[in-house]
């Protein structure tokens, strides 16, 4: 076991060797004593074969267990290699030990994953009675998918020749669980999209079985920003995290069947732009302040920098440098204003930005003043 550097959240990295296959994991302790465990399964091409490990869960209050899907150098859907399901037994052994060590029950656990990880979350959640399952764009006919789409993974899981009988066995593992109605109290949250090329074969045929579950929640995302399977979860990360934050607090939302994602990236913005322009704090009719001192591009000694000018209609002139507020200079009845910093300026080039503010709080356009401060400058009198 060793400490692993995490993006913003300390983790412990280890290997559980109590089962037939060594299982690599990362673990982060809960925040503020939260009594929940989130188990994260990896999608294909996840960095280091750990899913959702890029810092997205940094603020999630639960304990987090990331499980690596790398067994004999290849992915396994956390199930099998060469149809030997010792991988599955080792993975559930790890989850059970962590859960028990925390003094938690399956009702205190959320299984989480997308794509391959979503399939694993659904499988382990249903078969082993975990309360919460979050599965984004899972594959429910695993055998066919790995044979046709990822044959390297398919040969590792199904055997070198990927025989049809073995494909059929893996194709059936999830549909058989759904047909049996196992774990009927599970809270299931699934995300998919018609823009996902896998939807019609891997998700849609099984929606009827999923809808038998009392708290099955299906987020059907129809966003123009989704261009394929890999973009569905990316587009839906905010709502997925919203679900996660509720689950770790013991709140299981009931969303039912929902559709969303009707963005309009090319929408006509002329109406709102016209409104904003007419009510903006920056008013085109309100003149920018005029600066008479210092003169443009003046070279001045550190102690002789003085600002002056006029801003008719304004009550003050606001003065900024490099995004930092310096001061406000009151404007007299005649429109004139002056400001002296009261301390020496650093040598070098300076750019100061000013704007006027009227009695209603409206701001003018900006005026930029550029000057240079040098130590040995003769000031003419």
Short mmCIF file of C-alpha atoms in Angstrom, two decimals:
data_model
loop_
_atom_site.label_atom_id
_atom_site.label_comp_id
_atom_site.label_asym_id
_atom_site.label_seq_id
_atom_site.Cartn_x
_atom_site.Cartn_y
_atom_site.Cartn_z
CA UNK A 1 0.00 0.00 0.00
CA UNK A 2 1.29 3.47 -0.83
CA UNK A 3 0.12 7.04 -0.87
CA UNK A 4 -0.87 8.19 -4.34
CA UNK A 5 -0.88 11.76 -5.53
CA UNK A 6 -4.39 12.86 -6.39
CA UNK A 7 -5.66 16.02 -8.03
CA UNK A 8 -6.76 17.89 -4.96
CA UNK A 9 -7.72 14.90 -2.80
CA UNK A 10 -5.32 12.56 -0.98
CA UNK A 11 -5.67 8.90 -1.92
CA UNK A 12 -4.19 5.60 -0.82
CA UNK A 13 -3.17 3.13 -3.52
CA UNK A 14 -3.10 -0.59 -2.86
CA UNK A 15 -3.50 -4.13 -4.17
CA UNK A 16 -5.92 -6.65 -2.67
CA UNK A 17 -4.49 -10.16 -3.08
CA UNK A 18 -6.98 -12.07 -0.95
CA UNK A 19 -8.90 -13.33 -3.99
CA UNK A 20 -7.81 -15.43 -6.95
CA UNK A 21 -6.77 -12.29 -8.93
CA UNK A 22 -4.85 -9.30 -7.52
CA UNK A 23 -7.06 -6.18 -7.69
CA UNK A 24 -5.48 -2.73 -7.79
CA UNK A 25 -7.37 0.15 -6.22
CA UNK A 26 -7.24 3.73 -5.01
CA UNK A 27 -9.12 4.92 -1.97
CA UNK A 28 -10.03 8.37 -0.64
CA UNK A 29 -11.48 8.90 2.82
CA UNK A 30 -14.85 10.59 3.27
CA UNK A 31 -15.12 14.26 4.06
CA UNK A 32 -16.71 15.45 7.30
CA UNK A 33 -17.47 11.94 8.54
CA UNK A 34 -19.84 11.06 5.70
CA UNK A 35 -21.02 7.44 5.97
CA UNK A 36 -21.18 6.40 2.34
CA UNK A 37 -19.00 4.59 -0.17
CA UNK A 38 -18.86 5.36 -3.88
CA UNK A 39 -17.30 2.59 -5.97
CA UNK A 40 -16.02 3.76 -9.35
CA UNK A 41 -15.53 1.44 -12.33
CA UNK A 42 -13.45 2.53 -15.33
CA UNK A 43 -14.48 3.12 -18.90
CA UNK A 44 -12.35 1.90 -21.78
CA UNK A 45 -9.39 4.24 -22.39
CA UNK A 46 -9.65 5.66 -18.85
CA UNK A 47 -6.28 7.03 -17.69
CA UNK A 48 -4.32 4.20 -16.03
CA UNK A 49 -7.53 2.13 -16.25
CA UNK A 50 -9.07 4.13 -13.39
CA UNK A 51 -12.35 5.86 -14.20
CA UNK A 52 -13.39 9.34 -13.11
CA UNK A 53 -10.01 9.89 -11.46
CA UNK A 54 -9.20 13.32 -12.88
CA UNK A 55 -10.41 15.33 -9.89
CA UNK A 56 -14.12 15.47 -10.77
CA UNK A 57 -15.01 13.82 -7.44
CA UNK A 58 -12.82 16.09 -5.30
CA UNK A 59 -15.77 17.69 -3.52
CA UNK A 60 -17.85 14.50 -3.17
CA UNK A 61 -18.20 13.89 0.57
CA UNK A 62 -18.25 10.07 0.53
CA UNK A 63 -15.47 7.53 0.76
CA UNK A 64 -14.39 6.71 -2.79
CA UNK A 65 -13.01 3.41 -4.05
CA UNK A 66 -11.61 3.44 -7.59
CA UNK A 67 -11.00 -0.06 -8.98
CA UNK A 68 -8.55 -0.61 -11.82
CA UNK A 69 -9.68 -2.83 -14.69
CA UNK A 70 -6.35 -4.31 -15.69
CA UNK A 71 -5.97 -8.07 -15.30
CA UNK A 72 -3.08 -9.78 -17.08
CA UNK A 73 -2.55 -6.62 -19.11
CA UNK A 74 -6.06 -6.18 -20.50
CA UNK A 75 -9.56 -4.97 -19.64
CA UNK A 76 -12.14 -7.48 -18.44
CA UNK A 77 -15.33 -5.52 -17.64
CA UNK A 78 -14.36 -6.61 -14.11
CA UNK A 79 -15.85 -10.00 -15.00
CA UNK A 80 -13.64 -12.60 -16.61
CA UNK A 81 -10.57 -13.56 -18.59
CA UNK A 82 -10.88 -16.59 -20.86
CA UNK A 83 -14.39 -17.06 -19.37
CA UNK A 84 -12.85 -17.56 -15.94
CA UNK A 85 -14.96 -15.41 -13.63
CA UNK A 86 -12.36 -15.31 -10.90
CA UNK A 87 -11.95 -11.62 -11.75
CA UNK A 88 -15.53 -10.98 -10.68
CA UNK A 89 -15.03 -12.87 -7.41
CA UNK A 90 -11.88 -10.88 -6.66
CA UNK A 91 -13.56 -7.53 -7.40
CA UNK A 92 -16.60 -8.19 -5.22
CA UNK A 93 -14.24 -9.44 -2.52
CA UNK A 94 -12.41 -6.09 -2.54
CA UNK A 95 -15.65 -4.08 -2.43
CA UNK A 96 -17.02 -6.19 0.42
CA UNK A 97 -13.86 -5.84 2.48
CA UNK A 98 -13.74 -2.07 2.08
CA UNK A 99 -17.45 -1.75 2.85
CA UNK A 100 -17.17 -3.93 5.96
CA UNK A 101 -14.04 -2.13 7.16
CA UNK A 102 -15.99 1.12 7.03
CA UNK A 103 -18.89 -0.38 8.97
CA UNK A 104 -21.24 0.13 6.04
CA UNK A 105 -23.93 -2.02 4.44
CA UNK A 106 -24.92 -2.38 0.73
CA UNK A 107 -27.55 0.27 1.38
CA UNK A 108 -24.75 2.79 2.00
CA UNK A 109 -23.00 2.17 -1.30
CA UNK A 110 -23.25 3.73 -4.77
CA UNK A 111 -21.78 1.86 -7.74
CA UNK A 112 -20.74 4.29 -10.48
CA UNK A 113 -19.41 4.05 -14.02
CA UNK A 114 -19.75 5.04 -17.65
CA UNK A 115 -19.63 2.85 -20.77
CA UNK A 116 -17.71 -0.28 -19.70
CA UNK A 117 -17.78 1.03 -16.14
CA UNK A 118 -21.52 1.56 -16.42
CA UNK A 119 -21.99 -2.08 -17.38
CA UNK A 120 -19.94 -3.13 -14.36
CA UNK A 121 -21.87 -0.83 -12.02
CA UNK A 122 -25.15 -2.28 -13.27
CA UNK A 123 -23.95 -5.89 -13.03
CA UNK A 124 -22.39 -5.75 -9.57
CA UNK A 125 -25.15 -3.51 -8.26
CA UNK A 126 -27.93 -5.86 -9.32
CA UNK A 127 -26.24 -9.16 -8.54
CA UNK A 128 -24.85 -8.24 -5.14
CA UNK A 129 -27.70 -6.12 -3.83
CA UNK A 130 -26.19 -2.64 -3.67
CA UNK A 131 -28.67 0.17 -3.16
CA UNK A 132 -27.56 2.78 -5.72
CA UNK A 133 -26.44 2.23 -9.32
CA UNK A 134 -25.37 5.03 -11.66
CA UNK A 135 -24.64 3.82 -15.19
CA UNK A 136 -24.00 6.19 -18.08
CA UNK A 137 -24.15 4.70 -21.60
CA UNK A 138 -23.58 1.07 -20.53
CA UNK A 139 -23.35 -1.91 -22.85
CA UNK A 140 -25.91 -4.58 -21.91
CA UNK A 141 -24.88 -7.14 -24.56
CA UNK A 142 -21.27 -7.33 -23.46
CA UNK A 143 -20.19 -10.38 -25.49
CA UNK A 144 -21.28 -9.03 -28.85
CA UNK A 145 -19.86 -5.62 -28.08
CA UNK A 146 -16.34 -6.73 -27.18
CA UNK A 147 -16.24 -9.22 -30.06
CA UNK A 148 -17.27 -6.64 -32.67
CA UNK A 149 -15.88 -3.35 -31.32
CA UNK A 150 -12.91 -4.24 -29.13
CA UNK A 151 -11.72 -7.66 -30.33
CA UNK A 152 -8.51 -7.44 -28.29
CA UNK A 153 -10.63 -7.19 -25.16
CA UNK A 154 -12.95 -9.82 -26.62
CA UNK A 155 -10.18 -12.38 -27.06
CA UNK A 156 -8.99 -11.73 -23.52
CA UNK A 157 -12.45 -12.25 -22.06
CA UNK A 158 -14.00 -14.82 -24.42
CA UNK A 159 -10.99 -16.89 -25.44
CA UNK A 160 -8.73 -16.54 -28.43
CA UNK A 161 -11.31 -17.66 -31.03
CA UNK A 162 -14.21 -15.83 -29.38
CA UNK A 163 -16.67 -18.73 -29.84
CA UNK A 164 -20.36 -17.91 -30.25
CA UNK A 165 -21.31 -19.85 -27.14
CA UNK A 166 -19.07 -17.67 -25.01
CA UNK A 167 -20.40 -14.53 -26.69
CA UNK A 168 -23.90 -15.68 -25.81
CA UNK A 169 -22.96 -16.23 -22.17
CA UNK A 170 -21.63 -12.69 -21.78
CA UNK A 171 -24.52 -11.25 -23.76
CA UNK A 172 -26.90 -12.80 -21.23
CA UNK A 173 -25.36 -11.80 -17.91
CA UNK A 174 -27.10 -8.44 -17.62
CA UNK A 175 -30.41 -9.24 -19.37
CA UNK A 176 -30.78 -12.37 -17.22
CA UNK A 177 -30.35 -10.33 -14.04
CA UNK A 178 -32.96 -7.83 -15.22
CA UNK A 179 -35.37 -10.60 -16.24
CA UNK A 180 -35.07 -12.21 -12.82
CA UNK A 181 -35.96 -8.94 -11.12
CA UNK A 182 -33.08 -9.32 -8.67
CA UNK A 183 -32.51 -6.46 -6.18
CA UNK A 184 -35.92 -4.83 -6.80
CA UNK A 185 -35.25 -1.99 -4.32
CA UNK A 186 -32.22 -0.70 -6.22
CA UNK A 187 -32.16 2.97 -7.20
CA UNK A 188 -31.00 2.87 -10.81
CA UNK A 189 -29.91 5.97 -12.72
CA UNK A 190 -29.07 5.56 -16.40
CA UNK A 191 -28.04 8.09 -19.03
CA UNK A 192 -28.18 7.55 -22.78
CA UNK A 193 -28.82 9.43 -26.01
CA UNK A 194 -30.21 8.85 -29.50
CA UNK A 195 -26.94 10.32 -30.78
CA UNK A 196 -25.08 7.39 -29.20
CA UNK A 197 -24.41 4.87 -31.94
CA UNK A 198 -24.74 2.09 -29.36
CA UNK A 199 -28.16 3.13 -28.07
CA UNK A 200 -30.35 1.10 -30.44
CA UNK A 201 -28.55 -2.20 -29.75
CA UNK A 202 -27.11 -1.85 -26.25
CA UNK A 203 -29.73 0.12 -24.31
CA UNK A 204 -33.09 0.55 -26.04
CA UNK A 205 -33.99 -3.20 -26.25
CA UNK A 206 -33.70 -3.51 -22.45
CA UNK A 207 -35.63 -0.43 -21.32
CA UNK A 208 -38.76 -2.50 -20.73
CA UNK A 209 -36.91 -4.75 -18.29
CA UNK A 210 -35.34 -1.77 -16.54
CA UNK A 211 -38.70 -0.04 -16.15
CA UNK A 212 -39.89 -2.88 -13.90
CA UNK A 213 -37.70 -1.40 -11.18
CA UNK A 214 -39.67 0.96 -8.96
CA UNK A 215 -36.97 3.61 -8.93
CA UNK A 216 -35.51 3.31 -12.40
CA UNK A 217 -34.50 6.73 -13.66
CA UNK A 218 -33.61 7.30 -17.29
CA UNK A 219 -32.04 10.54 -18.51
CA UNK A 220 -32.46 10.69 -22.29
CA UNK A 221 -30.12 13.38 -23.54
CA UNK A 222 -30.90 14.96 -26.92
CA UNK A 223 -28.21 17.58 -27.14
CA UNK A 224 -26.68 18.98 -30.35
CA UNK A 225 -23.33 18.82 -28.55
CA UNK A 226 -23.48 15.01 -28.47
CA UNK A 227 -21.84 13.61 -31.59
CA UNK A 228 -21.31 10.00 -30.48
CA UNK A 229 -21.00 7.55 -27.61
CA UNK A 230 -18.04 9.25 -25.98
CA UNK A 231 -19.77 12.64 -25.79
CA UNK A 232 -22.88 11.52 -23.88
CA UNK A 233 -21.26 11.28 -20.46
CA UNK A 234 -19.20 14.41 -21.10
CA UNK A 235 -22.36 16.41 -21.82
CA UNK A 236 -24.12 14.93 -18.77
CA UNK A 237 -21.38 15.24 -16.18
CA UNK A 238 -23.13 18.10 -14.29
CA UNK A 239 -26.47 16.25 -13.82
CA UNK A 240 -24.63 13.02 -13.01
CA UNK A 241 -22.64 14.76 -10.29
CA UNK A 242 -25.85 16.28 -8.99
CA UNK A 243 -27.22 12.76 -8.54
CA UNK A 244 -24.00 11.67 -6.83
CA UNK A 245 -24.11 14.54 -4.31
CA UNK A 246 -27.65 13.54 -3.33
CA UNK A 247 -26.95 9.82 -3.06
CA UNK A 248 -24.00 10.22 -0.70
CA UNK A 249 -26.31 12.20 1.60
CA UNK A 250 -28.79 9.32 1.69
CA UNK A 251 -31.20 11.06 -0.69
CA UNK A 252 -32.39 8.94 -3.63
CA UNK A 253 -34.14 11.26 -6.12
CA UNK A 254 -36.96 9.97 -8.29
CA UNK A 255 -36.50 11.39 -11.78
CA UNK A 256 -38.47 8.85 -13.80
CA UNK A 257 -38.03 9.08 -17.55
CA UNK A 258 -36.70 12.50 -18.50
CA UNK A 259 -35.54 14.18 -21.70
CA UNK A 260 -33.21 17.14 -21.81
CA UNK A 261 -30.45 18.82 -23.77
CA UNK A 262 -32.27 21.13 -26.13
CA UNK A 263 -29.49 23.69 -26.45
CA UNK A 264 -29.50 26.13 -29.35
CA UNK A 265 -25.84 26.97 -30.08
CA UNK A 266 -26.81 29.04 -33.14
CA UNK A 267 -29.76 30.83 -31.54
CA UNK A 268 -30.48 34.43 -32.48
CA UNK A 269 -29.09 36.60 -29.67
CA UNK A 270 -30.02 39.97 -31.16
CA UNK A 271 -32.94 40.49 -28.78
CA UNK A 272 -31.03 39.97 -25.55
CA UNK A 273 -28.01 41.84 -26.90
CA UNK A 274 -30.21 44.83 -27.67
CA UNK A 275 -31.68 44.73 -24.17
CA UNK A 276 -28.27 44.43 -22.52
CA UNK A 277 -26.94 47.28 -24.59
CA UNK A 278 -29.82 49.54 -23.59
CA UNK A 279 -29.50 48.78 -19.86
CA UNK A 280 -25.78 48.11 -19.54
CA UNK A 281 -23.84 49.74 -16.74
CA UNK A 282 -21.52 51.05 -19.46
CA UNK A 283 -23.45 53.78 -21.29
CA UNK A 284 -22.19 54.93 -24.68
CA UNK A 285 -23.73 58.36 -24.15
CA UNK A 286 -21.69 58.85 -20.96
CA UNK A 287 -18.29 60.18 -21.97
CA UNK A 288 -15.10 58.61 -20.71
CA UNK A 289 -13.05 60.78 -18.33
CA UNK A 290 -10.50 63.10 -19.89
CA UNK A 291 -7.00 62.95 -18.41
CA UNK A 292 -4.85 66.08 -18.65
CA UNK A 293 -2.15 64.84 -16.25
CA UNK A 294 0.03 62.95 -16.68
CA UNK A 295 0.56 63.61 -20.35
CA UNK A 296 0.52 60.62 -22.63
CA UNK A 297 3.85 58.75 -22.63
CA UNK A 298 5.29 61.17 -20.07
CA UNK A 299 8.50 60.25 -18.23
CA UNK A 300 8.25 61.26 -14.58
CA UNK A 301 10.21 60.87 -11.33
CA UNK A 302 8.68 58.51 -8.73
CA UNK A 303 7.46 61.32 -6.47
CA UNK A 304 5.93 63.54 -9.19
CA UNK A 305 3.11 61.45 -10.63
CA UNK A 306 -0.17 63.35 -10.35
CA UNK A 307 -3.49 62.69 -12.07
CA UNK A 308 -5.95 65.38 -13.11
CA UNK A 309 -8.67 65.89 -15.66
CA UNK A 310 -12.37 66.43 -16.04
CA UNK A 311 -15.48 64.22 -16.23
CA UNK A 312 -18.66 66.29 -16.69
CA UNK A 313 -21.77 64.62 -15.27
CA UNK A 314 -19.79 62.22 -13.07
CA UNK A 315 -19.56 62.10 -9.29
CA UNK A 316 -16.27 60.21 -9.18
CA UNK A 317 -13.51 58.74 -11.29
CA UNK A 318 -12.47 55.16 -10.50
CA UNK A 319 -8.76 54.40 -10.99
CA UNK A 320 -7.31 50.89 -11.60
CA UNK A 321 -3.99 49.31 -12.53
CA UNK A 322 -3.51 45.71 -13.71
CA UNK A 323 -7.02 44.82 -12.55
CA UNK A 324 -6.38 46.20 -9.05
CA UNK A 325 -8.40 49.07 -7.63
CA UNK A 326 -6.26 52.07 -6.66
CA UNK A 327 -8.64 54.84 -5.67
CA UNK A 328 -11.69 56.97 -6.49
CA UNK A 329 -11.26 60.67 -7.18
CA UNK A 330 -14.30 62.88 -6.43
CA UNK A 331 -15.49 65.09 -9.28
CA UNK A 332 -16.23 68.74 -8.54
CA UNK A 333 -19.23 70.74 -9.68
CA UNK A 334 -17.18 72.06 -12.60
CA UNK A 335 -16.35 68.50 -13.70
CA UNK A 336 -12.74 68.66 -12.59
CA UNK A 337 -10.96 65.97 -10.56
CA UNK A 338 -7.45 65.37 -9.21
CA UNK A 339 -5.72 62.45 -7.54
CA UNK A 340 -2.30 61.99 -5.96
CA UNK A 341 -1.29 58.55 -4.77
CA UNK A 342 0.53 59.96 -1.77
CA UNK A 343 3.46 57.58 -2.20
CA UNK A 344 6.18 56.98 -4.78
CA UNK A 345 5.56 54.90 -7.89
CA UNK A 346 7.81 52.01 -8.89
CA UNK A 347 10.16 52.68 -11.74
CA UNK A 348 9.19 51.32 -15.14
CA UNK A 349 6.27 51.56 -17.54
CA UNK A 350 2.75 51.95 -16.14
CA UNK A 351 -0.73 51.69 -17.64
CA UNK A 352 -3.58 53.05 -15.51
CA UNK A 353 -7.24 52.57 -16.51
CA UNK A 354 -9.95 55.01 -15.44
CA UNK A 355 -13.70 55.29 -15.82
CA UNK A 356 -16.27 57.83 -14.62
CA UNK A 357 -19.35 57.00 -12.53
CA UNK A 358 -22.53 59.08 -12.64
CA UNK A 359 -25.01 59.66 -9.74
CA UNK A 360 -27.03 56.56 -10.77
CA UNK A 361 -23.99 54.29 -10.69
CA UNK A 362 -23.61 54.01 -14.46
CA UNK A 363 -20.05 53.67 -15.70
CA UNK A 364 -18.48 55.39 -18.67
CA UNK A 365 -16.22 53.89 -21.27
CA UNK A 366 -12.60 53.40 -20.18
CA UNK A 367 -9.62 55.72 -20.57
CA UNK A 368 -6.10 54.30 -20.52
CA UNK A 369 -3.10 56.38 -19.47
CA UNK A 370 0.45 55.21 -20.18
CA UNK A 371 3.54 56.76 -18.61
CA UNK A 372 7.02 55.82 -17.45
CA UNK A 373 8.61 56.38 -14.04
CA UNK A 374 12.38 56.95 -13.96
CA UNK A 375 14.61 57.96 -11.06
CA UNK A 376 16.70 60.65 -12.69
CA UNK A 377 14.29 62.97 -14.42
CA UNK A 378 14.48 66.75 -14.40
CA UNK A 379 11.04 68.24 -13.84
CA UNK A 380 10.57 71.56 -15.61
CA UNK A 381 9.00 74.35 -13.59
#
